[in-house]
Coordinates of C-alpha atoms in Angstrom, one line a residue:
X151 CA -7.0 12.8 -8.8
X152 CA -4.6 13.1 -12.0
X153 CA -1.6 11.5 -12.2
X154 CA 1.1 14.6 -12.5
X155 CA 4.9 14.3 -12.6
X156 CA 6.9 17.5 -12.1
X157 CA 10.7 17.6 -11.9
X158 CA 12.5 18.4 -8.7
X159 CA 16.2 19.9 -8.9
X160 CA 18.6 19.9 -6.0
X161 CA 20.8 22.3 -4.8
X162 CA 23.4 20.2 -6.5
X163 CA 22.0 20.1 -9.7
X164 CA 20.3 16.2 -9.2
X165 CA 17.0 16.4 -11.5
X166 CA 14.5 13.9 -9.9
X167 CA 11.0 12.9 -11.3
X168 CA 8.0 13.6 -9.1
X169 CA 4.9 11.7 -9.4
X170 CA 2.3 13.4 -7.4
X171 CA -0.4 10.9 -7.4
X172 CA 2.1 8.0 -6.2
X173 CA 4.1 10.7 -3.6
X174 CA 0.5 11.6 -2.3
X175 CA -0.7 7.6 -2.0
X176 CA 1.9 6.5 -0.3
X177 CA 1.6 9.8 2.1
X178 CA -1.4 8.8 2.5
X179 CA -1.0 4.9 3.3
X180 CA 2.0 5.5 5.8
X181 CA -1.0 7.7 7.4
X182 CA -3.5 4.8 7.6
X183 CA -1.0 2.4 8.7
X184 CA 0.2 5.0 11.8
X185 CA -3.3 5.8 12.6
X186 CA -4.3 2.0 12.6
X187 CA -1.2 1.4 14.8
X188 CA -1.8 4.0 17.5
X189 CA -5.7 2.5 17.3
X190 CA -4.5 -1.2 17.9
X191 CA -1.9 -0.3 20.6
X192 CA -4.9 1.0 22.6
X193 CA -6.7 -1.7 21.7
X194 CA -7.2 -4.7 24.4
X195 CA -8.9 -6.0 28.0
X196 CA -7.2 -2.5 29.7
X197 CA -8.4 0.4 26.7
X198 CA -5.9 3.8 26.4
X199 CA -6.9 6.7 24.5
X200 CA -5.2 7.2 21.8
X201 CA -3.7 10.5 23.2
X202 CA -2.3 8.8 26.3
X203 CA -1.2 6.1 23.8
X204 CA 0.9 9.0 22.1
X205 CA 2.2 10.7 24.9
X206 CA 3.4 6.9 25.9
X207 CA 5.2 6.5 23.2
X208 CA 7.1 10.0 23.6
X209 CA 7.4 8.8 27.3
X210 CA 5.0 10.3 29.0
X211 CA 3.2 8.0 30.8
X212 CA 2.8 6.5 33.9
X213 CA 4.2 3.4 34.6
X214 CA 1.4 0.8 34.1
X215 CA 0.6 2.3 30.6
X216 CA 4.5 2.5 29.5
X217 CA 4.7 -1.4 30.8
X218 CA 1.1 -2.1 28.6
X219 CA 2.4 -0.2 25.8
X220 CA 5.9 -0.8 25.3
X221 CA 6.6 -4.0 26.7
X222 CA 3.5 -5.9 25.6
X223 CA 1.6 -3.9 22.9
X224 CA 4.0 -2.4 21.0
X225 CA 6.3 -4.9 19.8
X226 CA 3.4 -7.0 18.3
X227 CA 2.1 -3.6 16.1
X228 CA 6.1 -3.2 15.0
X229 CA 6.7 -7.2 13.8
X230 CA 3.0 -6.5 12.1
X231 CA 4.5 -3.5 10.1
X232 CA 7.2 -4.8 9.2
X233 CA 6.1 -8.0 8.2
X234 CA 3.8 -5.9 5.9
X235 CA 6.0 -4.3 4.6
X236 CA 8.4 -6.9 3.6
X237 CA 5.2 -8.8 2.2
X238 CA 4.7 -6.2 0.3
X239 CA 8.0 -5.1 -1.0
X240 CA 8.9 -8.7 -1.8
X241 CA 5.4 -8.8 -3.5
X242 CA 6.1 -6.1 -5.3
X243 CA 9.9 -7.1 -6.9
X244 CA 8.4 -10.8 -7.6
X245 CA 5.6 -9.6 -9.6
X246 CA 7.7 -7.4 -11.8
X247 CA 10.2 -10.1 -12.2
X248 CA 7.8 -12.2 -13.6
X249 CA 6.0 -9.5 -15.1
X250 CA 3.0 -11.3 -13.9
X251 CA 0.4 -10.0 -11.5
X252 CA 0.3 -13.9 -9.8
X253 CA 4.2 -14.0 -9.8
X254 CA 3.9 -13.6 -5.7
X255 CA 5.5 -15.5 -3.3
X256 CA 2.2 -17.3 -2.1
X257 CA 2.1 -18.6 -6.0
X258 CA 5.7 -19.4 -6.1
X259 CA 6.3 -21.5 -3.4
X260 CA 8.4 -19.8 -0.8
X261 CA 5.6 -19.4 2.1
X262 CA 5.3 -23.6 1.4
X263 CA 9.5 -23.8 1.5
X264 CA 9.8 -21.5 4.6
X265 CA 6.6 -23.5 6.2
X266 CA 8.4 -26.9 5.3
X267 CA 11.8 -25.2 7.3
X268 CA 9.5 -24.4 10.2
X269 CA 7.9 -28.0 10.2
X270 CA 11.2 -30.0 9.6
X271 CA 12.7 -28.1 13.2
X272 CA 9.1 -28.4 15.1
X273 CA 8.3 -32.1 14.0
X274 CA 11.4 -33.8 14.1
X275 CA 13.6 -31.9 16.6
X276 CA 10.6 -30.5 19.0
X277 CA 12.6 -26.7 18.5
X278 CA 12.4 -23.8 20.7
X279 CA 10.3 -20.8 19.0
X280 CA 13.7 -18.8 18.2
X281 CA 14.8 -22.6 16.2
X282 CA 11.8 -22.4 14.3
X283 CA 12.3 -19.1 13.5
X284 CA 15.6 -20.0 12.2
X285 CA 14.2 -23.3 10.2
X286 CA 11.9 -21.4 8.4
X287 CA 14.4 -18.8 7.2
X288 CA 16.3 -21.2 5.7
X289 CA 13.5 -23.2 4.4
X290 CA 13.0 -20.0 2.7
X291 CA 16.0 -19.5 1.3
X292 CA 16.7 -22.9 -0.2
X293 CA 13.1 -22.7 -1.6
X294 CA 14.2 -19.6 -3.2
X295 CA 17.7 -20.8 -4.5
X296 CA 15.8 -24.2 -5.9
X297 CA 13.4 -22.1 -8.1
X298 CA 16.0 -19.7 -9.1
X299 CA 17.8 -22.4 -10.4
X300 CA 15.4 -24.7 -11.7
X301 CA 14.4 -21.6 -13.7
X302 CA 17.8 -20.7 -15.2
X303 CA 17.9 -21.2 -18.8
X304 CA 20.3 -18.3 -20.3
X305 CA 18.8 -16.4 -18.1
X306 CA 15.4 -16.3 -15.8
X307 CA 12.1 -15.4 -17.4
X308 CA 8.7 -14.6 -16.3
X309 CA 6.2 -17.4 -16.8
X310 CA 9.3 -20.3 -16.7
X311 CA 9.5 -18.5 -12.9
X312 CA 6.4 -19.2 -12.4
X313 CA 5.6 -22.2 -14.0
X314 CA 8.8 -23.3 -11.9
X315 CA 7.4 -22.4 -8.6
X316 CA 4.4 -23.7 -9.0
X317 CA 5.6 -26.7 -9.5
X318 CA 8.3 -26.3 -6.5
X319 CA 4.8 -25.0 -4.6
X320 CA 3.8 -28.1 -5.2
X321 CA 6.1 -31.0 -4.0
X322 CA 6.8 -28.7 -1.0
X323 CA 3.0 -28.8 -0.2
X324 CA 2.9 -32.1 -0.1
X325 CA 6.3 -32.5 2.0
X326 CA 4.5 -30.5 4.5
X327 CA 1.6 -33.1 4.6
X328 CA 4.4 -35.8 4.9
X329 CA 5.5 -34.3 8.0
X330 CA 2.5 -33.1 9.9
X331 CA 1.2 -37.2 9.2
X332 CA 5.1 -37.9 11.1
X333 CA 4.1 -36.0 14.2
X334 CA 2.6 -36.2 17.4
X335 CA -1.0 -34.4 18.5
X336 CA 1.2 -32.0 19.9
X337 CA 3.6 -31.2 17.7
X338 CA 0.8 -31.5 14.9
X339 CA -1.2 -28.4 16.7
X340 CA 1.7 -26.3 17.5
X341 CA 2.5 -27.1 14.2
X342 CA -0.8 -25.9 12.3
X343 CA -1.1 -22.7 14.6
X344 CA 2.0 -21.8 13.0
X345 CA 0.7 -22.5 9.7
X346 CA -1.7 -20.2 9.8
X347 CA 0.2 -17.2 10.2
X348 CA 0.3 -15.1 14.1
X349 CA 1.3 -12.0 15.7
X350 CA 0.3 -13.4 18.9
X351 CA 2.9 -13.4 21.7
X352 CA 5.2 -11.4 19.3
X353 CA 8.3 -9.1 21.1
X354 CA 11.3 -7.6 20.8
X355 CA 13.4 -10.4 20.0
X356 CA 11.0 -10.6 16.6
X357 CA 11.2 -7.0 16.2
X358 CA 15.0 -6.2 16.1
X359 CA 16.0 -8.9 13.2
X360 CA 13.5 -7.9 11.2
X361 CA 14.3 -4.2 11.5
X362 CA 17.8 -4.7 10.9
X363 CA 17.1 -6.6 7.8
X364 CA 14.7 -4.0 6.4
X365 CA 17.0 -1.3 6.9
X366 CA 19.6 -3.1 4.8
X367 CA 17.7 -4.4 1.9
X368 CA 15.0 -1.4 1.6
X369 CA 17.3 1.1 0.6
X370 CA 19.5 -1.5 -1.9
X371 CA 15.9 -2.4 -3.3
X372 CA 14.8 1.2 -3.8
X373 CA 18.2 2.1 -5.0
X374 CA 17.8 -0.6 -7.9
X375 CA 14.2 0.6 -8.6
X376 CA 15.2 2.3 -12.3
X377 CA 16.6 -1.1 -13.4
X378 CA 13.6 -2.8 -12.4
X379 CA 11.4 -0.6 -14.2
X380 CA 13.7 -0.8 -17.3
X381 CA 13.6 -4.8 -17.6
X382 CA 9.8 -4.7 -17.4
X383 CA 9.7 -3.5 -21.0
X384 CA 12.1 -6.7 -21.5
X385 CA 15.7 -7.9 -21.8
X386 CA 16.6 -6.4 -24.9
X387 CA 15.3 -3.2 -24.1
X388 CA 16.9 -3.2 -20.8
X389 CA 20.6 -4.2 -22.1
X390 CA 20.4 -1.0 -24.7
X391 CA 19.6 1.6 -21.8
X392 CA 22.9 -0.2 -19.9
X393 CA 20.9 -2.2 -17.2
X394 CA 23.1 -5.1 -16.2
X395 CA 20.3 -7.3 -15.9
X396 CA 21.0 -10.7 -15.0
X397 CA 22.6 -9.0 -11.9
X398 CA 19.9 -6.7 -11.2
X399 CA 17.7 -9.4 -11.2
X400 CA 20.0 -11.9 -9.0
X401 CA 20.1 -9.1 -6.9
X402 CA 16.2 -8.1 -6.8
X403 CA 15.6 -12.1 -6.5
X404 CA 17.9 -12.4 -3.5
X405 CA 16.4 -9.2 -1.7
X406 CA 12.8 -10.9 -2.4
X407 CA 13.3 -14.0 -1.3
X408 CA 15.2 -12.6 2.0
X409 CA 12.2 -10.0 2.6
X410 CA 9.7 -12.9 2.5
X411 CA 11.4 -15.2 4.2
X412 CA 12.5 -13.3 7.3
X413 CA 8.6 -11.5 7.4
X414 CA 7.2 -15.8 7.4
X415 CA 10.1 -16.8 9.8
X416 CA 8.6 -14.1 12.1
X417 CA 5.1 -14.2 11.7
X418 CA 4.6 -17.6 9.9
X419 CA 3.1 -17.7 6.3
X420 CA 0.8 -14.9 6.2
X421 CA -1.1 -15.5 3.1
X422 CA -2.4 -12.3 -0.1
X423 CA -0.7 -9.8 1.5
X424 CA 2.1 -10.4 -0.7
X425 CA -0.3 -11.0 -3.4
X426 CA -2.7 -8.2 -2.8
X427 CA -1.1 -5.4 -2.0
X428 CA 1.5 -4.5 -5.1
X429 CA -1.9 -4.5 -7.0
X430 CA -4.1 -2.1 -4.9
X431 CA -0.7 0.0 -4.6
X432 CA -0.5 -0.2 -8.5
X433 CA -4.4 0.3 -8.8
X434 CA -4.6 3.6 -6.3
X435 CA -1.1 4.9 -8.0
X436 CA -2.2 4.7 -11.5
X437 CA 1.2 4.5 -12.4
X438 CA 3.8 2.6 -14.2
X439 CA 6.6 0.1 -12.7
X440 CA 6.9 -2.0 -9.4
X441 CA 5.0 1.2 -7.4
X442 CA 7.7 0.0 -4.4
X443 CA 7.2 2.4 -2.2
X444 CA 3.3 2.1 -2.4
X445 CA 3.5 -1.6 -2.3
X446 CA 5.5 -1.3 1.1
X447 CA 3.2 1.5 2.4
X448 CA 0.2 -0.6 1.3
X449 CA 1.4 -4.2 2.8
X450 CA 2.8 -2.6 6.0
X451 CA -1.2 -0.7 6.4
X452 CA -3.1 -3.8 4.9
X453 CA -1.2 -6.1 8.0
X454 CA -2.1 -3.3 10.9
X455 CA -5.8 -3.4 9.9
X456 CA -5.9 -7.1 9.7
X457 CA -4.3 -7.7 12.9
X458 CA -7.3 -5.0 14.2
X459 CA -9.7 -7.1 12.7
X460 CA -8.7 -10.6 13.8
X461 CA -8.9 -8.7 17.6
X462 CA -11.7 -6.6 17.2
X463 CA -13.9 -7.6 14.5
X464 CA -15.2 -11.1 16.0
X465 CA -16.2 -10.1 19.5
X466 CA -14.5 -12.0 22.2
X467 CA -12.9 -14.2 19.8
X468 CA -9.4 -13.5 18.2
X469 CA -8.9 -15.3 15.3
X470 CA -5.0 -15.3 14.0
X471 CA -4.3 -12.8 11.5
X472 CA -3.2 -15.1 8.8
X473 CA -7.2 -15.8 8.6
X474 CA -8.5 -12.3 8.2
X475 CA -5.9 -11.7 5.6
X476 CA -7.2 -15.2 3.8
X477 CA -10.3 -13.9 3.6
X478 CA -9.6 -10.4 2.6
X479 CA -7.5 -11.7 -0.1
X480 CA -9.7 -14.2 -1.1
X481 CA -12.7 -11.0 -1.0
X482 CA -10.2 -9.0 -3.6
X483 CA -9.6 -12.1 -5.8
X484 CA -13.2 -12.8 -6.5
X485 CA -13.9 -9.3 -7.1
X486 CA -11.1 -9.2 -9.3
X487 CA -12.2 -11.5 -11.2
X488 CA -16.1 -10.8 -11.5
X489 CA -14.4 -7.0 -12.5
X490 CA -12.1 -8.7 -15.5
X491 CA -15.7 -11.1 -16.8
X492 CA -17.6 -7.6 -16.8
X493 CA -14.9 -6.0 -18.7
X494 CA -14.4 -8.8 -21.2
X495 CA -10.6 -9.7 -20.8
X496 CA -11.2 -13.2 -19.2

């Protein structure tokens, strides 16, 4: 498939650029990750057909499948998608940031500050789910604001980001290891099944915070996608085309960190998708830039499939889906790696 870009005028005269491959991608992954969702809501001890899983969802079932699918089914596939797709959008805006494939929040510490949140409310104040929920967002958050800050030097540039949250990554690692040696064998394994990263047990009450926040910052993120895609060729570059870009990137940075956050403080830290997915998106698209869109499509898909796995793929064994997507990631890396020896750049 070529990569063509055509022009699309509006009635009102607006002149937008059309990539075909990227349009045709994310078309595609939104598919896969609909199709996977319809498979997985069927999925479980009492099978439905996918078509009775449809006509479910339109209301048309009876009442045991409308109580299997909505109350119990569905809201696990939605916090799933979503959590993809902030992953994968906040993936996405880090790595162009940084202008660095690793600049993801696994690398840079937020999954460790958000963890460290979660741990501080579970260890030391026994908190209810909805309270650790809470903890981890703001571990999050003030993970995010130290890096940001640590990183500031006339500015915030790509490898000092990193370097910085590595290093953040780091000392909040081991704070975590302080606290799970502070706790009790109970609040040590609740503690660690968090860690790993669940859907399991996941409802509305995870569904509508995270859906509200995704329908706020998506559209600002999108809207600032030309900026982003300017200061990738650099600052200077950037500031001639009229790109205010210390407060695009505040802005970007703030939207990341809140996507990521919010996606761990319902799901716990879900490791590579972040990582992963802005660079298949980018490596299907062919194109240019942050590839949002695809990165959202592609995390959002990439989380649906995983989840499948972890209850599907290991017989009567369900594994959380923070593992499958640990593996998978780790599956890509090492490819990705054996791919850049053959080809001579590492």
């Amino acid at each position: 498939m070529k990569t063509t870009n055509r022009a699309v005028r509006t009635p009102g005269g607006l002149s937008v650029r059309l990539d075909v491959r990227a349009f045709t991608v994310v078309f595609l992954l939104l598919v896969a990750a609909l199709t996977a969702s319809v498979v997985l809501i069927g999925t479980g001890d009492f099978p439905i057909p996918a078509a009775d899983v449809l006509r479910t969802l339109f209301g048309e079932g009876n009442a045991g499948q409308e109580f299997i699918v909505n109350e119990l089914r569905l809201p696990r596939v939605l916090v799933g998608l979503l959590v993809g797709a902030s992953l994968g959008l906040g993936g996405a805006l880090f790595q162009s940031i940084s202008r660095n494939p690793l600049g993801s929040p696994d690398v840079l510490g937020l999954g460790q500050g958000a963890t460290a949140g979660a741990l501080t409310v579970i260890v030391l104040f026994s908190g209810s789910a909805n309270q650790v929920a809470a903890g981890a967002l703001v571990g999050g958050l003030v993970t995010g604001l130290a890096i940001y800050v640590l990183a500031w030097k006339r500015g915030v540039h790509g490898y000092r980001l990193v370097l910085v949250g590595i290093g953040v990554s780091a000392i909040v690692t081991a704070v975590n290891g302080y606290l799970l040696t502070k706790s009790d064998i109970v609040d040590a394994a609740r503690a660690v099944v968090w860690m790993t990263g669940s859907l399991d047990g996941r409802d509305w009450a995870q569904v509508w915070p995270l859906l509200g926040l995704c329908a706020v910052l998506v559209p600002l993120v999108l809207c600032n996608g030309r900026g982003l895609r300017m200061m990738e060729m650099g600052d200077d570059v950037s500031y001639a085309l009229g790109v205010r870009v210390e407060r695009v990137r505040l802005l970007l940075m703030v939207a990341a960190v809140l996507l990521t956050a919010s996606a761990t403080a319902a799901a716990g830290p879900v490791s590579f998708v972040a990582l992963t997915a802005p660079q298949l998106a980018r490596r299907l698209t062919r194109a240019p830039g942050p590839n949002l869109l695809a990165s959202l499509s592609m995390g959002a898909a990439l989380m649906v499939i995983a989840d499948w796995l972890s209850q599907r793929a290991f017989g009567a064994e369900q594994l959380p889906v923070g593992v499958v997507t640990g593996v998978l990631g780790g599956v890509y890396l090492l490819w990705l790696l054996v791919t850049e020896r053959k080809a001579g750049r590492i």
